[in-house]
Tab-separated table of C-alpha atoms in Angstrom:
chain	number	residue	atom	x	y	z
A	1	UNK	CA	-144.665	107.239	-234.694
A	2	UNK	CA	-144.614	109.135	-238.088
A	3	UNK	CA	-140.596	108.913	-239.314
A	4	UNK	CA	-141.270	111.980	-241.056
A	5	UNK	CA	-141.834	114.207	-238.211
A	6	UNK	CA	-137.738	113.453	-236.884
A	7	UNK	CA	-135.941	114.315	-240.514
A	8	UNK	CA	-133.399	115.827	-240.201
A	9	UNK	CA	-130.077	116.182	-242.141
A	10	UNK	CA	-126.726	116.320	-239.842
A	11	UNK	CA	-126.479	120.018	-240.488
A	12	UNK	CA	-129.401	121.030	-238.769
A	13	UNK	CA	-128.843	118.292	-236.015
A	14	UNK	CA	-126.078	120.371	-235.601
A	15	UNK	CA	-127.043	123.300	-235.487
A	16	UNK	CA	-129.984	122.314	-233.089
A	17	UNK	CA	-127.559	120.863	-230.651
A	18	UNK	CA	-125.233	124.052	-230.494
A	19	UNK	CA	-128.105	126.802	-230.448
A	20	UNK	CA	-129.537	124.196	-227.130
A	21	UNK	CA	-125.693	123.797	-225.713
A	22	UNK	CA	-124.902	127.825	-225.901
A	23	UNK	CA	-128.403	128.739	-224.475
A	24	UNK	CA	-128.018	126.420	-221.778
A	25	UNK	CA	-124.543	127.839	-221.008
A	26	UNK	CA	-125.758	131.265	-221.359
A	27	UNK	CA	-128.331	130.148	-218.785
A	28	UNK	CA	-125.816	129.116	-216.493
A	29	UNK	CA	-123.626	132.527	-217.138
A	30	UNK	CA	-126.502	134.326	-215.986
A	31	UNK	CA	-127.331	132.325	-212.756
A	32	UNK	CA	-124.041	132.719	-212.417
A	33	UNK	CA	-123.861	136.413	-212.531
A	34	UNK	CA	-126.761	136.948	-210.529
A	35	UNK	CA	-125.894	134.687	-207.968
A	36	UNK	CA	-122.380	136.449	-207.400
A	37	UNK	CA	-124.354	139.815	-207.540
A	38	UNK	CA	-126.806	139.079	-204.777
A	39	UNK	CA	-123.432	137.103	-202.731
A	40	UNK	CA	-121.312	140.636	-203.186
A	41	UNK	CA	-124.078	143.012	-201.995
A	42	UNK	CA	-124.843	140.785	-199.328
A	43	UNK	CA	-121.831	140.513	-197.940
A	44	UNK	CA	-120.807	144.391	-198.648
A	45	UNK	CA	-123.999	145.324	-196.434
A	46	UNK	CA	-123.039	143.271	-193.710
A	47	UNK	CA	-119.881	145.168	-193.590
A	48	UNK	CA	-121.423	147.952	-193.825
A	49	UNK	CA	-123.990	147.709	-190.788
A	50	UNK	CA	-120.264	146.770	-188.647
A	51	UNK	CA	-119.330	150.325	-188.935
């Protein structure tokens, strides 16, 4: 493996790691949101159709 090709100063380790941590949770946020979306209609059209 060429050593070159992995050089990288702690800074921009850094800032690697955070920009891949807050994507990931602004991944989650989103499945998140969507998830609760799709659970609220869902259950406000079943209590809907009981009228």
């Amino acid at each position: 493996m060429n050593n070159e090709f992995m050089v990288m100063d702690e800074e921009e380790l850094l800032d690697v790691d955070g920009g891949a941590v807050w994507l990931v949770v602004g991944g989650v946020l989103v499945c998140l949101g969507c998830f609760a979306l799709g659970a609220y209609n869902g259950y406000k059209d079943t209590k809907d159709q009981k009228k």
